[in-house]
Short mmCIF file of C-alpha atoms and ligand atoms in Angstrom, two decimals:
data_model
loop_
_atom_site.label_atom_id
_atom_site.label_comp_id
_atom_site.label_asym_id
_atom_site.label_seq_id
_atom_site.Cartn_x
_atom_site.Cartn_y
_atom_site.Cartn_z
CA MET A 1 38.25 -39.03 19.38
CA THR A 2 35.47 -40.05 17.00
CA THR A 3 33.97 -43.47 16.90
CA ASN A 4 32.08 -45.16 14.11
CA LEU A 5 28.66 -46.13 15.45
CA SER A 6 28.08 -49.50 13.81
CA ARG A 7 24.74 -51.23 14.17
CA ARG A 8 26.21 -53.43 16.91
CA THR A 9 27.50 -50.48 18.97
CA LEU A 10 24.31 -48.58 18.26
CA LEU A 11 22.27 -51.38 19.86
CA LYS A 12 24.74 -51.45 22.72
CA ALA A 13 24.42 -47.69 23.19
CA LEU A 14 20.67 -48.15 23.35
CA GLY A 15 21.12 -50.73 26.13
CA LEU A 16 20.20 -53.68 23.90
CA GLY A 17 23.59 -54.99 22.81
CA ALA A 18 24.21 -57.44 25.67
CA ALA A 19 20.93 -59.33 25.42
CA ALA A 20 21.61 -62.86 24.19
CA THR A 21 18.11 -63.10 22.71
CA LEU A 22 18.98 -60.26 20.38
CA VAL A 23 21.79 -62.11 18.65
CA PRO A 24 19.66 -63.45 15.75
CA ALA A 25 18.12 -60.00 15.30
CA LEU A 26 21.56 -58.47 15.40
CA THR A 27 22.78 -60.87 12.74
CA ARG A 28 19.79 -59.99 10.57
CA ALA A 29 20.30 -56.31 11.27
CA GLU A 30 23.85 -56.47 9.92
CA ALA A 31 22.39 -56.84 6.42
CA LEU A 32 19.57 -54.35 6.73
CA PRO A 33 19.61 -51.07 4.87
CA HIS A 34 19.99 -48.20 7.33
CA VAL A 35 17.88 -45.07 6.83
CA VAL A 36 18.86 -42.11 9.00
CA VAL A 37 16.36 -39.28 9.47
CA VAL A 38 17.72 -35.96 10.72
CA GLY A 39 15.23 -33.71 12.55
CA GLY A 40 12.31 -34.72 14.76
CA GLY A 41 9.74 -32.13 13.66
CA PHE A 42 6.56 -32.73 11.67
CA ALA A 43 8.41 -33.95 8.58
CA GLY A 44 11.18 -36.11 10.08
CA THR A 45 9.14 -37.70 12.85
CA THR A 46 6.45 -38.75 10.36
CA ALA A 47 9.04 -40.09 7.89
CA SER A 48 10.72 -42.29 10.51
CA LYS A 49 7.37 -43.65 11.74
CA TYR A 50 6.06 -44.53 8.26
CA LEU A 51 9.39 -46.05 7.19
CA LYS A 52 9.01 -48.54 10.04
CA MET A 53 5.24 -48.97 9.70
CA TRP A 54 5.57 -49.79 6.01
CA GLY A 55 9.10 -51.23 5.94
CA GLY A 56 8.83 -53.38 9.11
CA THR A 57 11.82 -55.60 9.71
CA SER A 58 13.23 -54.96 6.22
CA VAL A 59 14.77 -51.66 7.25
CA GLU A 60 16.61 -50.14 10.18
CA VAL A 61 15.60 -46.57 10.97
CA THR A 62 17.42 -44.05 13.16
CA LEU A 63 16.03 -40.61 14.05
CA VAL A 64 18.56 -37.96 15.12
CA GLU A 65 17.06 -34.99 16.99
CA PRO A 66 18.82 -32.92 19.68
CA ASN A 67 15.75 -32.27 21.84
CA THR A 68 13.85 -34.85 23.89
CA THR A 69 10.70 -32.70 23.67
CA TYR A 70 9.30 -31.10 20.53
CA VAL A 71 7.13 -27.99 20.95
CA SER A 72 4.71 -27.52 18.06
CA PRO A 73 4.72 -24.13 16.36
CA ILE A 74 1.21 -25.06 15.19
CA LEU A 75 -1.27 -23.43 17.62
CA SER A 76 1.60 -21.59 19.32
CA ASN A 77 -0.01 -18.18 18.72
CA LEU A 78 -2.62 -19.37 21.23
CA VAL A 79 0.07 -19.31 23.92
CA LEU A 80 0.28 -15.53 23.44
CA ASN A 81 -3.36 -15.06 24.45
CA HIS A 82 -3.29 -17.76 27.16
CA GLN A 83 -5.58 -20.22 25.38
CA ARG A 84 -2.83 -22.87 25.38
CA THR A 85 0.53 -23.40 27.10
CA THR A 86 3.73 -24.67 25.51
CA SER A 87 3.25 -27.83 27.64
CA ASP A 88 -0.05 -28.44 25.84
CA LEU A 89 1.89 -28.35 22.56
CA SER A 90 4.78 -30.60 23.68
CA PHE A 91 5.49 -34.09 22.36
CA ASP A 92 8.16 -36.70 23.00
CA TYR A 93 9.50 -39.61 20.97
CA THR A 94 8.68 -42.48 23.32
CA HIS A 95 6.34 -44.22 20.87
CA HIS A 96 8.91 -43.99 18.13
CA SER A 97 11.35 -46.16 20.04
CA THR A 98 8.97 -48.41 22.02
CA VAL A 99 6.17 -48.99 19.50
CA TYR A 100 7.86 -48.60 16.13
CA GLY A 101 11.40 -49.76 16.96
CA ILE A 102 13.12 -46.61 15.71
CA ASN A 103 16.60 -45.91 17.11
CA MET A 104 16.36 -42.48 18.79
CA ILE A 105 19.57 -40.53 19.10
CA HIS A 106 19.36 -37.18 20.90
CA ASP A 107 22.20 -35.34 19.23
CA SER A 108 22.58 -33.08 16.24
CA VAL A 109 24.30 -33.70 12.91
CA ASN A 110 27.30 -31.43 12.35
CA ALA A 111 28.59 -32.73 9.01
CA ILE A 112 27.69 -35.05 6.13
CA ASP A 113 30.33 -37.01 4.23
CA LYS A 114 28.35 -37.54 1.02
CA THR A 115 30.98 -39.73 -0.62
CA ASN A 116 31.29 -42.27 2.17
CA GLN A 117 27.70 -41.77 3.40
CA VAL A 118 28.69 -41.03 6.97
CA LEU A 119 27.37 -38.40 9.39
CA THR A 120 29.35 -36.75 12.16
CA LEU A 121 27.27 -35.89 15.20
CA HIS A 122 27.89 -33.03 17.62
CA SER A 123 29.13 -35.57 20.21
CA GLY A 124 31.84 -36.71 17.76
CA THR A 125 30.15 -40.03 17.02
CA THR A 126 29.93 -41.05 13.37
CA LEU A 127 26.92 -42.77 11.88
CA ALA A 128 26.80 -44.57 8.52
CA TYR A 129 23.69 -44.42 6.33
CA ASP A 130 22.38 -46.07 3.20
CA ARG A 131 19.70 -43.42 2.80
CA LEU A 132 19.58 -40.06 4.54
CA ILE A 133 16.44 -37.94 5.02
CA LEU A 134 17.10 -34.35 6.07
CA ALA A 135 14.16 -32.70 7.84
CA GLY A 136 15.87 -29.87 9.71
CA GLY A 137 13.12 -27.25 9.24
CA MET A 138 14.21 -23.71 8.44
CA ASP A 139 16.67 -21.06 9.56
CA PHE A 140 16.67 -17.26 9.59
CA VAL A 141 18.49 -14.82 7.34
CA ASP A 142 20.62 -12.53 9.55
CA ILE A 143 19.50 -8.98 10.37
CA PRO A 144 22.20 -6.66 11.82
CA GLY A 145 21.67 -6.00 15.53
CA LEU A 146 18.96 -8.60 16.04
CA ASP A 147 19.30 -10.50 19.34
CA PHE A 148 16.53 -13.06 19.75
CA ASP A 149 16.97 -13.10 23.54
CA LYS A 150 15.66 -9.52 23.58
CA VAL A 151 13.60 -9.38 20.39
CA PRO A 152 12.01 -12.83 20.00
CA HIS A 153 10.98 -14.35 16.68
CA ALA A 154 8.73 -16.96 18.36
CA TRP A 155 8.68 -18.75 14.97
CA LYS A 156 10.29 -21.90 16.39
CA ALA A 157 8.16 -22.75 19.40
CA GLY A 158 9.22 -23.19 23.04
CA SER A 159 11.16 -20.67 25.11
CA GLN A 160 10.86 -18.08 22.31
CA THR A 161 7.06 -18.35 22.47
CA ASN A 162 7.03 -17.86 26.24
CA LEU A 163 9.43 -14.90 26.01
CA LEU A 164 7.10 -13.13 23.59
CA LYS A 165 4.07 -13.99 25.76
CA ASP A 166 5.79 -12.50 28.85
CA GLN A 167 6.68 -9.33 26.95
CA ILE A 168 3.09 -8.92 25.75
CA ASP A 169 1.80 -9.52 29.29
CA ALA A 170 4.04 -6.71 30.57
CA MET A 171 2.51 -4.19 28.13
CA GLN A 172 0.62 -1.17 29.49
CA ASP A 173 -2.26 0.67 27.86
CA GLY A 174 -0.79 2.99 25.19
CA ASP A 175 2.19 0.71 24.41
CA HIS A 176 3.15 -0.18 20.85
CA PHE A 177 3.46 -3.77 19.51
CA VAL A 178 5.41 -3.95 16.25
CA MET A 179 5.89 -7.17 14.29
CA THR A 180 7.32 -8.07 10.89
CA VAL A 181 6.23 -10.49 8.16
CA PRO A 182 9.06 -12.19 6.21
CA ALA A 183 9.29 -12.22 2.41
CA SER A 184 7.68 -15.29 0.78
CA PRO A 185 8.40 -18.15 0.86
CA TYR A 186 8.41 -18.60 4.63
CA ARG A 187 7.10 -21.03 7.27
CA CYS A 188 3.29 -20.95 7.58
CA PRO A 189 1.96 -18.32 5.12
CA PRO A 190 -1.03 -17.18 7.27
CA GLY A 191 0.88 -17.40 10.58
CA PRO A 192 2.16 -13.81 10.93
CA TYR A 193 -1.22 -12.26 10.07
CA GLU A 194 -2.90 -14.67 12.46
CA ARG A 195 -0.47 -13.54 15.18
CA ALA A 196 -1.24 -9.85 14.60
CA CYS A 197 -4.97 -10.59 14.98
CA VAL A 198 -4.53 -12.71 18.13
CA VAL A 199 -2.35 -10.07 19.81
CA ALA A 200 -4.59 -7.14 18.79
CA ASP A 201 -7.67 -8.99 20.07
CA TYR A 202 -5.91 -9.91 23.33
CA LEU A 203 -4.77 -6.35 24.05
CA LYS A 204 -8.15 -4.87 23.20
CA ASN A 205 -10.70 -7.42 24.33
CA THR A 206 -8.96 -9.38 27.11
CA LYS A 207 -6.73 -6.71 28.66
CA GLY A 208 -9.20 -3.92 27.84
CA PHE A 209 -6.53 -1.58 26.48
CA VAL A 210 -7.96 1.09 24.20
CA ASN A 211 -4.76 3.03 23.41
CA CYS A 212 -2.39 0.25 22.32
CA GLU A 213 -1.18 0.26 18.75
CA VAL A 214 -0.38 -2.88 16.71
CA THR A 215 1.77 -2.34 13.62
CA VAL A 216 2.55 -5.01 10.99
CA LEU A 217 5.60 -4.36 8.77
CA ASP A 218 5.25 -6.71 5.79
CA ALA A 219 8.14 -7.50 3.42
CA ASN A 220 5.56 -8.53 0.82
CA SER A 221 3.57 -6.17 -1.38
CA ALA A 222 0.23 -7.31 0.11
CA ILE A 223 -1.20 -9.82 2.60
CA THR A 224 0.02 -13.12 1.10
CA VAL A 225 -2.97 -15.39 1.94
CA GLU A 226 -6.59 -15.01 3.15
CA ALA A 227 -6.29 -11.31 2.34
CA GLU A 228 -10.01 -10.67 2.74
CA THR A 229 -10.19 -12.33 6.16
CA PHE A 230 -7.08 -10.72 7.62
CA GLY A 231 -7.75 -7.36 5.95
CA ALA A 232 -11.22 -7.21 7.55
CA LYS A 233 -9.86 -8.20 10.95
CA PHE A 234 -7.07 -5.59 10.73
CA THR A 235 -9.75 -2.95 10.06
CA GLU A 236 -11.88 -4.22 12.97
CA TYR A 237 -8.92 -4.22 15.41
CA GLY A 238 -7.36 -1.02 14.06
CA VAL A 239 -4.10 -2.81 13.08
CA ASN A 240 -1.69 -0.53 11.23
CA TYR A 241 -0.67 -2.62 8.16
CA ARG A 242 2.35 -1.45 6.12
CA PRO A 243 3.51 -3.49 3.05
CA ASN A 244 6.73 -3.29 0.95
CA ILE A 245 9.08 -3.07 3.93
CA VAL A 246 12.82 -3.79 3.77
CA ILE A 247 14.46 -4.06 7.20
CA SER A 248 18.01 -2.75 7.48
CA SER A 249 18.75 -3.21 11.18
CA VAL A 250 17.36 -3.68 14.68
CA ASP A 251 18.51 -2.15 17.97
CA SER A 252 17.63 -4.97 20.32
CA ASP A 253 18.33 -2.97 23.51
CA THR A 254 16.04 -0.07 22.65
CA ARG A 255 13.63 -2.28 20.66
CA SER A 256 13.70 -0.11 17.59
CA ILE A 257 13.69 -1.20 13.97
CA THR A 258 15.12 0.64 10.96
CA PHE A 259 13.59 0.01 7.54
CA SER A 260 12.52 1.47 4.22
CA GLU A 261 8.95 1.46 2.94
CA ASN A 262 8.03 1.36 -0.77
CA GLY A 263 11.69 1.98 -1.62
CA GLY A 264 11.70 5.31 0.26
CA ALA A 265 14.13 6.78 2.78
CA THR A 266 15.03 4.79 5.90
CA GLN A 267 12.95 5.38 8.97
CA THR A 268 12.96 4.04 12.52
CA LEU A 269 10.11 2.83 14.69
CA ASP A 270 10.27 2.22 18.45
CA ALA A 271 8.18 -0.38 20.21
CA GLU A 272 7.58 -1.62 23.73
CA VAL A 273 7.34 -5.11 22.21
CA LEU A 274 9.17 -5.87 18.97
CA ASN A 275 8.58 -9.24 17.28
CA VAL A 276 10.87 -9.62 14.29
CA ILE A 277 10.26 -12.72 12.12
CA PRO A 278 13.19 -12.54 9.66
CA ASN A 279 13.32 -13.81 6.08
CA GLN A 280 13.97 -17.52 5.95
CA LYS A 281 16.13 -20.21 4.34
CA ALA A 282 16.73 -23.96 4.56
CA ALA A 283 18.19 -25.47 7.75
CA LYS A 284 21.90 -24.90 8.41
CA ILE A 285 22.82 -28.55 7.75
CA VAL A 286 21.49 -28.18 4.18
CA PHE A 287 23.82 -25.22 3.55
CA ASP A 288 26.77 -26.88 5.31
CA ALA A 289 26.36 -29.91 3.03
CA GLY A 290 26.12 -27.74 -0.10
CA LEU A 291 22.61 -29.01 -0.89
CA ASN A 292 20.97 -25.60 -1.35
CA SER A 293 20.38 -23.55 -4.46
CA GLY A 294 19.72 -20.03 -3.27
CA ASN A 295 17.85 -20.15 0.02
CA TRP A 296 16.22 -23.58 -0.35
CA ALA A 297 17.02 -27.18 -1.32
CA PRO A 298 15.98 -28.42 -4.78
CA VAL A 299 14.58 -31.98 -4.83
CA ASN A 300 12.83 -34.42 -7.16
CA PRO A 301 9.18 -34.28 -5.97
CA LEU A 302 8.67 -37.96 -6.81
CA SER A 303 11.08 -39.00 -4.05
CA TYR A 304 12.30 -35.77 -2.37
CA GLU A 305 15.81 -36.89 -3.30
CA SER A 306 18.18 -33.93 -3.58
CA THR A 307 18.97 -32.92 -7.15
CA GLN A 308 22.53 -32.22 -5.90
CA ALA A 309 23.38 -35.54 -4.18
CA THR A 310 22.30 -39.16 -4.44
CA ASN A 311 20.76 -41.04 -1.50
CA ILE A 312 19.98 -37.80 0.37
CA HIS A 313 16.33 -36.74 0.59
CA ILE A 314 15.10 -33.36 1.90
CA ILE A 315 11.55 -32.83 3.21
CA GLY A 316 9.59 -30.23 5.17
CA ASP A 317 10.35 -26.53 5.33
CA SER A 318 13.85 -26.84 3.80
CA GLN A 319 12.79 -28.18 0.39
CA ALA A 320 12.21 -26.03 -2.69
CA THR A 321 9.22 -27.53 -4.50
CA ALA A 322 7.16 -24.31 -4.11
CA GLN A 323 4.60 -26.17 -2.00
CA PRO A 324 3.68 -24.29 1.21
CA LYS A 325 6.00 -24.63 4.18
CA SER A 326 3.61 -26.12 6.74
CA GLY A 327 3.60 -28.96 9.28
CA HIS A 328 0.69 -30.63 7.50
CA MET A 329 2.64 -30.43 4.21
CA GLY A 330 5.81 -31.76 5.92
CA ASN A 331 3.77 -34.73 7.21
CA SER A 332 2.40 -35.32 3.71
CA GLN A 333 5.81 -35.10 2.01
CA ALA A 334 7.25 -37.46 4.64
CA LYS A 335 4.91 -40.23 3.50
CA ILE A 336 5.76 -39.73 -0.20
CA CYS A 337 9.45 -39.79 0.72
CA ALA A 338 9.20 -42.87 3.00
CA ASP A 339 7.33 -44.73 0.26
CA ALA A 340 9.93 -43.69 -2.35
CA VAL A 341 12.87 -44.75 -0.15
CA LEU A 342 11.33 -48.17 0.53
CA ARG A 343 10.48 -48.67 -3.15
CA SER A 344 13.96 -47.80 -4.29
CA LEU A 345 15.60 -49.99 -1.62
CA ASN A 346 13.47 -52.84 -2.98
CA GLY A 347 14.22 -52.10 -6.65
CA MET A 348 10.68 -50.92 -7.40
CA ASP A 349 9.56 -47.98 -9.55
CA LEU A 350 8.60 -44.76 -7.79
CA ASN A 351 4.94 -43.74 -7.55
CA ALA A 352 4.63 -41.60 -10.69
CA ALA A 353 1.61 -39.58 -9.52
CA PRO A 354 2.09 -38.43 -5.91
CA LYS A 355 -0.38 -36.05 -4.26
CA THR A 356 0.17 -33.94 -1.17
CA ASN A 357 -2.06 -31.69 0.86
CA THR A 358 -1.85 -28.98 3.47
CA ALA A 359 -4.12 -27.13 5.89
CA CYS A 360 -3.59 -24.13 8.12
CA TYR A 361 -6.09 -23.07 10.74
CA SER A 362 -5.73 -19.47 11.91
CA PRO A 363 -7.10 -18.27 15.22
CA VAL A 364 -7.99 -14.58 14.86
CA SER A 365 -9.24 -14.19 18.44
CA ALA A 366 -9.78 -16.39 21.51
CA THR A 367 -12.99 -17.77 19.98
CA HIS A 368 -12.82 -17.57 16.17
CA ALA A 369 -10.58 -19.21 13.56
CA SER A 370 -10.37 -19.30 9.75
CA TRP A 371 -8.77 -22.02 7.60
CA LEU A 372 -6.95 -22.50 4.31
CA THR A 373 -6.28 -25.77 2.49
CA ALA A 374 -4.71 -26.91 -0.78
CA VAL A 375 -3.97 -30.16 -2.66
CA TYR A 376 -0.98 -30.60 -4.96
CA GLU A 377 -0.28 -33.22 -7.64
CA TYR A 378 2.70 -34.11 -9.80
CA ASN A 379 2.72 -32.71 -13.33
CA ALA A 380 4.81 -35.05 -15.48
CA SER A 381 5.44 -32.46 -18.20
CA THR A 382 6.81 -29.79 -15.84
CA GLN A 383 8.19 -32.39 -13.37
CA ALA A 384 6.85 -30.19 -10.58
CA MET A 385 4.07 -30.27 -8.00
CA GLN A 386 1.15 -28.04 -8.94
CA LEU A 387 -2.13 -27.03 -7.31
CA VAL A 388 -4.84 -29.49 -8.32
CA PRO A 389 -6.51 -27.53 -11.12
CA GLY A 390 -10.25 -26.97 -11.20
CA ALA A 391 -10.90 -28.45 -7.76
CA GLY A 392 -11.51 -25.16 -5.99
CA TYR A 393 -8.06 -25.09 -4.36
CA PRO A 394 -6.83 -23.29 -2.46
CA ALA A 395 -10.02 -23.24 -0.41
CA ALA A 396 -10.59 -21.08 2.64
CA GLY A 397 -13.14 -20.72 5.43
CA ALA A 398 -14.06 -17.44 7.14
CA PRO A 399 -13.56 -16.98 10.91
CA SER A 400 -16.19 -18.74 13.04
CA THR A 401 -16.53 -20.45 16.41
CA GLU A 402 -17.20 -23.73 14.59
CA ASN A 403 -13.88 -23.43 12.75
CA TYR A 404 -12.19 -22.59 16.05
CA SER A 405 -13.40 -25.88 17.50
CA GLN A 406 -12.58 -27.87 14.34
CA MET A 407 -9.05 -26.46 14.52
CA PHE A 408 -8.44 -28.69 17.56
CA ASN A 409 -9.84 -31.79 15.81
CA TRP A 410 -7.59 -31.18 12.80
CA SER A 411 -4.47 -30.44 14.89
CA GLY A 412 -5.19 -33.40 17.22
CA ASN A 413 -5.23 -35.73 14.20
CA LEU A 414 -2.02 -34.24 12.77
CA PHE A 415 -0.23 -34.44 16.14
CA ALA A 416 -1.31 -38.09 16.59
CA ASP A 417 -0.33 -39.09 13.05
CA THR A 418 3.10 -37.54 13.60
CA PHE A 419 4.03 -38.27 17.23
CA ALA A 420 1.77 -41.10 18.52
C1 FAD B 1 2.64 -19.51 14.59
C2 FAD B 1 2.70 -20.70 13.65
C3 FAD B 1 1.52 -21.32 13.25
C4 FAD B 1 1.57 -22.40 12.38
N1 FAD B 1 0.38 -22.98 11.99
C5 FAD B 1 0.40 -24.02 11.12
C6 FAD B 1 -0.82 -24.62 10.68
O1 FAD B 1 -1.93 -24.19 11.01
N2 FAD B 1 -0.73 -25.70 9.85
C7 FAD B 1 0.46 -26.22 9.46
O2 FAD B 1 0.47 -27.23 8.76
N3 FAD B 1 1.65 -25.63 9.82
C8 FAD B 1 1.65 -24.54 10.63
N4 FAD B 1 2.84 -23.96 11.00
C9 FAD B 1 4.10 -24.34 10.31
C10 FAD B 1 4.78 -25.58 10.90
O3 FAD B 1 5.01 -25.43 12.28
C11 FAD B 1 6.12 -25.82 10.19
O4 FAD B 1 5.95 -25.71 8.80
C12 FAD B 1 6.63 -27.21 10.54
O5 FAD B 1 7.01 -27.22 11.90
C13 FAD B 1 7.80 -27.61 9.66
O6 FAD B 1 8.17 -28.93 9.97
P1 FAD B 1 9.68 -29.44 9.74
O7 FAD B 1 9.69 -30.86 10.21
O8 FAD B 1 10.11 -29.12 8.37
O9 FAD B 1 10.55 -28.51 10.70
P2 FAD B 1 10.54 -28.41 12.29
O10 FAD B 1 9.20 -28.70 12.83
O11 FAD B 1 11.16 -27.10 12.62
O12 FAD B 1 11.51 -29.56 12.77
C14 FAD B 1 12.88 -29.52 12.46
C15 FAD B 1 13.64 -30.33 13.50
O13 FAD B 1 14.96 -30.56 13.03
C16 FAD B 1 15.85 -30.50 14.12
N5 FAD B 1 17.18 -30.20 13.57
C17 FAD B 1 17.57 -29.08 12.90
N6 FAD B 1 18.87 -29.21 12.54
C18 FAD B 1 19.30 -30.42 12.97
C19 FAD B 1 20.56 -31.10 12.91
N7 FAD B 1 21.64 -30.56 12.34
N8 FAD B 1 20.63 -32.33 13.49
C20 FAD B 1 19.55 -32.90 14.08
N9 FAD B 1 18.34 -32.29 14.16
C21 FAD B 1 18.22 -31.06 13.62
C22 FAD B 1 15.28 -29.39 15.01
O14 FAD B 1 15.71 -29.54 16.36
C23 FAD B 1 13.77 -29.61 14.84
O15 FAD B 1 13.22 -30.41 15.87
C24 FAD B 1 2.82 -22.88 11.90
C25 FAD B 1 4.01 -22.26 12.32
C26 FAD B 1 3.95 -21.19 13.18
C27 FAD B 1 5.24 -20.53 13.62
#
């Protein structure tokens, strides 16, 4: 049986409904607009926090996320070479409920009734919204035969990251590590190349293996970002880089991958460790709600409102504005979106000139990292976000120990702005 979770029952479910002192607040809350954010990653967690920081008591905010702990994919390649653990990269939502007064619901959204503005959660509960912000991240395009329990992607962090780490740790000298790079656009443009460098460095310089081979099968025609940096590192580590790859299938039991290269005949490669990062698309809930066009979700970049449905906004990796799919960018979009939602709830005009920015730091060994950053602004004539022209963007920094240490300052700030 499904139940409609009204604001009164929501407070009761949170253990607050019986408190007599809450009655005036409850009465006030009855009239408040309710914004529901779906997905507690970089984009959704930031959106819920800033909605409450800026909207205060004028808005009720609920964050729906199935997990009580979020493991950051950012820095997760450092788990593979034992410079960090997944615990170091784990965050909870305590501050969101205790400091900011956000209603936390640990459940997932199964369906969206766009007409009546009601969500159905996995538990069967229904939840009404005035505004909905979808921040479900991304999903993978299927590859025949691929079983992530045997051939990890490690592109959503947590148990997948540790599975890949354990497989790499079990490698012997002379073993073959094969990984794939998805076709653009995908989550974290430098991330796969960074991973190849970290693993090659770990096998060679930490484990002292001289006969291991690292092969990168890239769906793109060339290294997509920081080509000079990663190209030089691949040469230094002896990484076997192969562009223009189309994967046809994977045998997860034998860890072999079948593909074509440059449009040629199919071939198969065996590996002791196979790390397949498939092509990507918007989160499942976006597809289920019919909010995609192709693989991603079109939105108005002034508000991140879907172009296919009113009162539903889509931020983070799922959206299709052609801005990079990064945690820093998701955090940036979340603030534009929170501002736009609050403005429109209050009958105000949207900010007509939003700017966003992104940064990715890439460890290429246990001591050196490079970086890449970009700023985007709204172009009123194209109605799209574009790289800020003439400002030297995108800008990049070569691998250094100084950048390696600054990587932790940058990520510490991003983690705090999102989760603290
Ligand atoms: C190795 C690696 C390195 C990276 N390095 C960087 C970097 O240097 N800089 C950078 O900015 N970014 C980096 N990224 C990219 C960054 O991690 C992602 O772009 C970012 O996590 C996207 O944020 P998001 O909020 O859109 O999605 P996510 O962080 O994936 O969050 C989505 C959340 O939605 C929840 N969810 C999904 N469906 C539902 C549903 N139906 N109901 C309720 N909840 C749901 C999920 O449980 C999840 O918690 C890196 C990624 C990787 C893999």
